[in-house]
């Protein structure tokens, strides 16, 4: 049952103001956050907290990112309509839904089958039909490359080479880099076939991007 009430909409409006006060300035990002019923991506027990700036469990020991983190990474992508965007770590599907609201073409990979299935169901119920894959984010999607933008929503211990190759020249990747509790947010711009520029944007904390070959059910 999809229930998005005036109360939820009011809480979202407040969340948008909070994000604005924390430095999110891209109105297209704020509009997308205002549109997406975040509470529907959380388990029932957390619904009343959905619009606080907090991370929450989404099952399979994974978490939905803080709204600020979602807004910040999305803003760094500088999205233009119809761009092709690859997301690593579909998780709950919330970030994916925010991207879909921005009229880009979204491809998203998740290594937990249960999260892959659950997020697909919720996104489809909301009328979003991104291309969702159950697989290993380190490999990307060579068959669908190149991408204008790549967003990694798990802590990457190193920069995945395959993903750099799947970026268009002029494209960029937003990646929380590091393997411990804290990672550094980086934006990597592909300026030429083998030339990259790196910008850094402070510390964040994500669940790890895992490297084992066996996918989880
Ligand atoms: N974007 C998500 C947040 C996801 S948390 C949201 O909006 O809810 C990080 C996700 O990355 C988890 O679901 C985890 O299972 C997934 N993940 C971790 N390593 C991965 C890998 N190698 N390939 C694909 N997904 C991965």
mmCIF file of C-alpha atoms and ligand atoms in Angstrom:
data_model
loop_
_atom_site.group_PDB
_atom_site.id
_atom_site.type_symbol
_atom_site.label_atom_id
_atom_site.label_comp_id
_atom_site.label_asym_id
_atom_site.label_seq_id
_atom_site.Cartn_x
_atom_site.Cartn_y
_atom_site.Cartn_z
ATOM 1 C CA UNK A 1 0.000 0.000 0.000
ATOM 2 C CA UNK A 2 1.578 3.267 -1.092
ATOM 3 C CA UNK A 3 0.555 5.938 1.325
ATOM 4 C CA UNK A 4 2.020 9.407 0.852
ATOM 5 C CA UNK A 5 0.048 11.815 3.021
ATOM 6 C CA UNK A 6 0.071 15.597 3.524
ATOM 7 C CA UNK A 7 1.932 14.894 6.750
ATOM 8 C CA UNK A 8 4.700 13.104 4.846
ATOM 9 C CA UNK A 9 4.796 15.869 2.246
ATOM 10 C CA UNK A 10 5.095 18.453 5.020
ATOM 11 C CA UNK A 11 8.000 16.552 6.605
ATOM 12 C CA UNK A 12 9.683 16.381 3.205
ATOM 13 C CA UNK A 13 9.338 20.124 2.752
ATOM 14 C CA UNK A 14 11.159 20.564 6.095
ATOM 15 C CA UNK A 15 13.850 18.104 5.053
ATOM 16 C CA UNK A 16 14.402 20.116 1.872
ATOM 17 C CA UNK A 17 14.845 23.277 3.955
ATOM 18 C CA UNK A 18 17.320 21.452 6.205
ATOM 19 C CA UNK A 19 19.320 20.316 3.157
ATOM 20 C CA UNK A 20 19.272 23.860 1.810
ATOM 21 C CA UNK A 21 20.618 25.155 5.129
ATOM 22 C CA UNK A 22 23.382 22.546 4.967
ATOM 23 C CA UNK A 23 24.528 23.830 1.589
ATOM 24 C CA UNK A 24 22.588 21.973 -1.079
ATOM 25 C CA UNK A 25 21.904 24.612 -3.726
ATOM 26 C CA UNK A 26 20.909 22.659 -6.846
ATOM 27 C CA UNK A 27 17.151 23.227 -7.108
ATOM 28 C CA UNK A 28 16.682 20.214 -9.372
ATOM 29 C CA UNK A 29 18.150 18.004 -6.623
ATOM 30 C CA UNK A 30 15.991 19.634 -3.932
ATOM 31 C CA UNK A 31 12.882 19.242 -6.126
ATOM 32 C CA UNK A 32 13.643 15.542 -6.610
ATOM 33 C CA UNK A 33 14.054 15.015 -2.838
ATOM 34 C CA UNK A 34 10.758 16.852 -2.360
ATOM 35 C CA UNK A 35 9.051 14.435 -4.782
ATOM 36 C CA UNK A 36 10.307 11.053 -3.555
ATOM 37 C CA UNK A 37 8.384 9.423 -0.659
ATOM 38 C CA UNK A 38 11.459 8.335 1.281
ATOM 39 C CA UNK A 39 9.362 6.705 4.011
ATOM 40 C CA UNK A 40 8.249 4.026 1.534
ATOM 41 C CA UNK A 41 11.860 2.852 1.166
ATOM 42 C CA UNK A 42 12.226 2.141 4.887
ATOM 43 C CA UNK A 43 10.937 -0.746 6.926
ATOM 44 C CA UNK A 44 7.717 0.063 8.786
ATOM 45 C CA UNK A 45 9.495 0.404 12.119
ATOM 46 C CA UNK A 46 11.417 3.445 10.846
ATOM 47 C CA UNK A 47 8.708 5.209 8.890
ATOM 48 C CA UNK A 48 8.318 7.999 11.432
ATOM 49 C CA UNK A 49 12.026 8.789 11.183
ATOM 50 C CA UNK A 50 12.171 8.793 7.402
ATOM 51 C CA UNK A 51 12.607 12.534 7.072
ATOM 52 C CA UNK A 52 15.281 12.973 9.697
ATOM 53 C CA UNK A 53 18.780 13.334 8.341
ATOM 54 C CA UNK A 54 19.758 9.813 9.366
ATOM 55 C CA UNK A 55 20.837 6.531 7.830
ATOM 56 C CA UNK A 56 18.627 3.479 8.524
ATOM 57 C CA UNK A 57 18.807 -0.279 8.097
ATOM 58 C CA UNK A 58 17.127 -1.617 4.946
ATOM 59 C CA UNK A 59 17.720 -5.325 5.584
ATOM 60 C CA UNK A 60 20.632 -7.612 4.641
ATOM 61 C CA UNK A 61 22.813 -5.513 6.993
ATOM 62 C CA UNK A 62 22.712 -2.579 4.598
ATOM 63 C CA UNK A 63 21.615 1.014 5.130
ATOM 64 C CA UNK A 64 19.805 3.720 3.190
ATOM 65 C CA UNK A 65 22.127 6.757 3.077
ATOM 66 C CA UNK A 66 21.464 10.001 4.981
ATOM 67 C CA UNK A 67 19.345 12.377 2.903
ATOM 68 C CA UNK A 68 22.208 14.888 3.003
ATOM 69 C CA UNK A 69 24.586 12.310 1.537
ATOM 70 C CA UNK A 70 22.113 11.452 -1.227
ATOM 71 C CA UNK A 71 21.603 15.149 -2.000
ATOM 72 C CA UNK A 72 25.340 15.898 -1.864
ATOM 73 C CA UNK A 73 26.379 13.069 -4.180
ATOM 74 C CA UNK A 74 23.538 13.859 -6.574
ATOM 75 C CA UNK A 75 24.501 17.537 -6.663
ATOM 76 C CA UNK A 76 28.118 16.630 -7.443
ATOM 77 C CA UNK A 77 26.921 14.694 -10.503
ATOM 78 C CA UNK A 78 25.696 17.931 -12.179
ATOM 79 C CA UNK A 79 23.057 15.969 -14.047
ATOM 80 C CA UNK A 80 21.521 17.033 -17.321
ATOM 81 C CA UNK A 81 18.301 15.542 -18.626
ATOM 82 C CA UNK A 82 18.626 12.258 -20.553
ATOM 83 C CA UNK A 83 22.162 11.533 -19.371
ATOM 84 C CA UNK A 84 23.079 7.903 -18.755
ATOM 85 C CA UNK A 85 23.875 7.305 -15.096
ATOM 86 C CA UNK A 86 25.259 4.162 -13.502
ATOM 87 C CA UNK A 87 24.650 3.647 -9.783
ATOM 88 C CA UNK A 88 26.574 1.043 -7.788
ATOM 89 C CA UNK A 89 24.584 -0.232 -4.776
ATOM 90 C CA UNK A 90 20.833 0.016 -5.464
ATOM 91 C CA UNK A 91 20.093 -0.794 -1.807
ATOM 92 C CA UNK A 92 16.602 0.427 -0.946
ATOM 93 C CA UNK A 93 16.193 2.128 -4.324
ATOM 94 C CA UNK A 94 15.858 5.592 -2.746
ATOM 95 C CA UNK A 95 18.886 7.175 -4.447
ATOM 96 C CA UNK A 96 17.769 5.538 -7.677
ATOM 97 C CA UNK A 97 14.323 7.086 -7.325
ATOM 98 C CA UNK A 98 15.844 10.551 -6.748
ATOM 99 C CA UNK A 99 17.878 10.103 -9.940
ATOM 100 C CA UNK A 100 14.783 8.991 -11.875
ATOM 101 C CA UNK A 101 12.967 12.157 -10.766
ATOM 102 C CA UNK A 102 15.762 14.109 -12.454
ATOM 103 C CA UNK A 103 14.876 12.648 -15.858
ATOM 104 C CA UNK A 104 18.102 10.761 -16.429
ATOM 105 C CA UNK A 105 18.472 7.180 -17.655
ATOM 106 C CA UNK A 106 19.401 5.106 -14.638
ATOM 107 C CA UNK A 107 21.235 1.786 -14.546
ATOM 108 C CA UNK A 108 21.819 0.388 -11.064
ATOM 109 C CA UNK A 109 23.635 -2.696 -9.761
ATOM 110 C CA UNK A 110 23.067 -4.471 -6.423
ATOM 111 C CA UNK A 111 24.870 -7.553 -5.097
ATOM 112 C CA UNK A 112 22.142 -8.659 -2.668
ATOM 113 C CA UNK A 113 19.409 -10.465 -4.528
ATOM 114 C CA UNK A 114 16.783 -9.713 -1.876
ATOM 115 C CA UNK A 115 17.508 -5.966 -1.992
ATOM 116 C CA UNK A 116 17.578 -6.072 -5.786
ATOM 117 C CA UNK A 117 14.105 -7.646 -5.853
ATOM 118 C CA UNK A 118 12.647 -5.472 -3.110
ATOM 119 C CA UNK A 119 13.891 -2.180 -4.566
ATOM 120 C CA UNK A 120 12.666 -3.145 -8.027
ATOM 121 C CA UNK A 121 9.181 -3.767 -6.694
ATOM 122 C CA UNK A 122 9.033 -0.447 -4.841
ATOM 123 C CA UNK A 123 10.449 1.576 -7.739
ATOM 124 C CA UNK A 124 7.984 0.013 -10.170
ATOM 125 C CA UNK A 125 5.096 0.678 -7.787
ATOM 126 C CA UNK A 126 6.125 4.334 -7.782
ATOM 127 C CA UNK A 127 6.084 4.325 -11.568
ATOM 128 C CA UNK A 128 9.854 4.259 -12.019
ATOM 129 C CA UNK A 129 11.404 1.737 -14.392
ATOM 130 C CA UNK A 130 15.184 2.051 -14.183
ATOM 131 C CA UNK A 131 17.364 -0.753 -15.506
ATOM 132 C CA UNK A 132 18.210 -2.771 -12.391
ATOM 133 C CA UNK A 133 20.849 -5.492 -12.291
ATOM 134 C CA UNK A 134 21.771 -8.158 -9.778
ATOM 135 C CA UNK A 135 25.549 -8.387 -10.008
ATOM 136 C CA UNK A 136 28.977 -7.062 -9.121
ATOM 137 C CA UNK A 137 29.359 -3.309 -9.180
ATOM 138 C CA UNK A 138 33.147 -3.541 -9.616
ATOM 139 C CA UNK A 139 32.556 -4.853 -13.116
ATOM 140 C CA UNK A 140 30.010 -2.210 -14.064
ATOM 141 C CA UNK A 141 27.923 -2.813 -17.174
ATOM 142 C CA UNK A 142 30.264 -2.993 -20.175
ATOM 143 C CA UNK A 143 27.332 -3.843 -22.449
ATOM 144 C CA UNK A 144 25.623 -0.524 -21.654
ATOM 145 C CA UNK A 145 28.727 1.702 -21.445
ATOM 146 C CA UNK A 146 29.749 4.444 -21.830
ATOM 147 C CA UNK A 147 28.005 6.400 -19.074
ATOM 148 C CA UNK A 148 27.888 10.170 -18.594
ATOM 149 C CA UNK A 149 27.992 9.795 -14.830
ATOM 150 C CA UNK A 150 28.741 7.061 -12.295
ATOM 151 C CA UNK A 151 27.711 7.222 -8.631
ATOM 152 C CA UNK A 152 29.042 4.733 -6.101
ATOM 153 C CA UNK A 153 26.938 4.480 -2.933
ATOM 154 C CA UNK A 154 29.167 2.091 -0.965
ATOM 155 C CA UNK A 155 32.681 2.648 0.425
ATOM 156 C CA UNK A 156 35.166 1.735 -2.306
ATOM 157 C CA UNK A 157 38.608 0.639 -1.036
ATOM 158 C CA UNK A 158 40.119 1.627 -4.404
ATOM 159 C CA UNK A 159 38.945 3.171 -7.654
ATOM 160 C CA UNK A 160 37.468 0.396 -9.813
ATOM 161 C CA UNK A 161 39.356 0.460 -13.122
ATOM 162 C CA UNK A 162 36.484 -1.076 -15.091
ATOM 163 C CA UNK A 163 34.231 1.778 -14.030
ATOM 164 C CA UNK A 164 36.714 4.452 -15.156
ATOM 165 C CA UNK A 165 36.802 2.744 -18.541
ATOM 166 C CA UNK A 166 33.013 2.823 -18.750
ATOM 167 C CA UNK A 167 32.901 6.625 -18.312
ATOM 168 C CA UNK A 168 32.528 8.915 -21.306
ATOM 169 C CA UNK A 169 35.268 11.458 -21.897
ATOM 170 C CA UNK A 170 33.882 14.557 -20.169
ATOM 171 C CA UNK A 171 31.940 12.346 -17.769
ATOM 172 C CA UNK A 172 32.446 12.005 -14.047
ATOM 173 C CA UNK A 173 32.308 9.554 -11.194
ATOM 174 C CA UNK A 174 31.371 10.360 -7.592
ATOM 175 C CA UNK A 175 32.941 7.866 -5.201
ATOM 176 C CA UNK A 176 33.430 7.589 -1.424
ATOM 177 C CA UNK A 177 36.987 6.293 -1.291
ATOM 178 C CA UNK A 178 38.442 4.427 1.680
ATOM 179 C CA UNK A 179 38.107 1.112 3.448
ATOM 180 C CA UNK A 180 37.631 2.012 7.104
ATOM 181 C CA UNK A 181 34.875 3.829 9.017
ATOM 182 C CA UNK A 182 35.343 7.013 7.069
ATOM 183 C CA UNK A 183 35.804 7.665 3.405
ATOM 184 C CA UNK A 184 36.743 10.713 1.381
ATOM 185 C CA UNK A 185 34.188 11.822 -1.187
ATOM 186 C CA UNK A 186 35.896 12.248 -4.531
ATOM 187 C CA UNK A 187 34.691 13.489 -7.875
ATOM 188 C CA UNK A 188 36.764 12.120 -10.701
ATOM 189 C CA UNK A 189 36.432 13.829 -14.057
ATOM 190 C CA UNK A 190 37.525 11.978 -17.190
ATOM 191 C CA UNK A 191 39.158 14.757 -19.183
ATOM 192 C CA UNK A 192 40.640 12.513 -21.883
ATOM 193 C CA UNK A 193 40.783 8.771 -22.571
ATOM 194 C CA UNK A 194 43.573 8.233 -20.042
ATOM 195 C CA UNK A 195 43.508 11.463 -18.105
ATOM 196 C CA UNK A 196 41.560 12.145 -14.938
ATOM 197 C CA UNK A 197 41.151 15.071 -12.560
ATOM 198 C CA UNK A 198 40.267 14.451 -8.925
ATOM 199 C CA UNK A 199 38.417 16.786 -6.585
ATOM 200 C CA UNK A 200 37.818 16.010 -2.910
ATOM 201 C CA UNK A 201 34.742 16.842 -0.858
ATOM 202 C CA UNK A 202 35.243 15.783 2.748
ATOM 203 C CA UNK A 203 34.509 12.780 4.919
ATOM 204 C CA UNK A 204 31.502 10.478 4.721
ATOM 205 C CA UNK A 205 30.662 7.071 6.090
ATOM 206 C CA UNK A 206 29.267 4.256 3.936
ATOM 207 C CA UNK A 207 28.843 0.505 4.218
ATOM 208 C CA UNK A 208 31.601 -1.293 2.301
ATOM 209 C CA UNK A 209 31.595 -2.041 -1.419
ATOM 210 C CA UNK A 210 32.319 -5.746 -1.217
ATOM 211 C CA UNK A 211 34.618 -7.622 -3.513
ATOM 212 C CA UNK A 212 33.829 -11.285 -3.111
ATOM 213 C CA UNK A 213 32.579 -12.995 -6.216
ATOM 214 C CA UNK A 214 29.691 -14.832 -4.618
ATOM 215 C CA UNK A 215 26.528 -12.758 -4.682
ATOM 216 C CA UNK A 216 24.194 -12.819 -1.730
ATOM 217 C CA UNK A 217 20.619 -13.962 -1.672
HETATM 218 N N1 LIG B 1 21.911 3.713 -2.801
HETATM 219 C C1 LIG B 1 21.330 2.993 -1.682
HETATM 220 C C2 LIG B 1 22.275 2.905 -0.494
HETATM 221 C C3 LIG B 1 22.919 1.651 -0.533
HETATM 222 S S1 LIG B 1 23.944 1.053 0.760
HETATM 223 C C4 LIG B 1 20.018 3.569 -1.229
HETATM 224 O O1 LIG B 1 19.620 4.640 -1.707
HETATM 225 O O2 LIG B 1 19.344 2.937 -0.415
HETATM 226 C C5 LIG B 1 25.147 0.275 -0.272
HETATM 227 C C6 LIG B 1 24.638 -0.860 -1.134
HETATM 228 O O3 LIG B 1 25.717 -1.312 -1.944
HETATM 229 C C7 LIG B 1 24.171 -2.066 -0.332
HETATM 230 O O4 LIG B 1 22.862 -2.407 -0.701
HETATM 231 C C8 LIG B 1 25.159 -3.167 -0.735
HETATM 232 O O5 LIG B 1 24.583 -4.467 -0.779
HETATM 233 C C9 LIG B 1 25.611 -2.700 -2.104
HETATM 234 N N2 LIG B 1 26.908 -3.235 -2.545
HETATM 235 C C10 LIG B 1 28.025 -3.451 -1.805
HETATM 236 N N3 LIG B 1 29.026 -3.938 -2.572
HETATM 237 C C11 LIG B 1 28.521 -4.035 -3.846
HETATM 238 C C12 LIG B 1 29.061 -4.487 -5.096
HETATM 239 N N4 LIG B 1 30.322 -4.934 -5.208
HETATM 240 N N5 LIG B 1 28.253 -4.440 -6.179
HETATM 241 C C13 LIG B 1 26.977 -3.995 -6.094
HETATM 242 N N6 LIG B 1 26.408 -3.565 -4.940
HETATM 243 C C14 LIG B 1 27.170 -3.572 -3.829
#
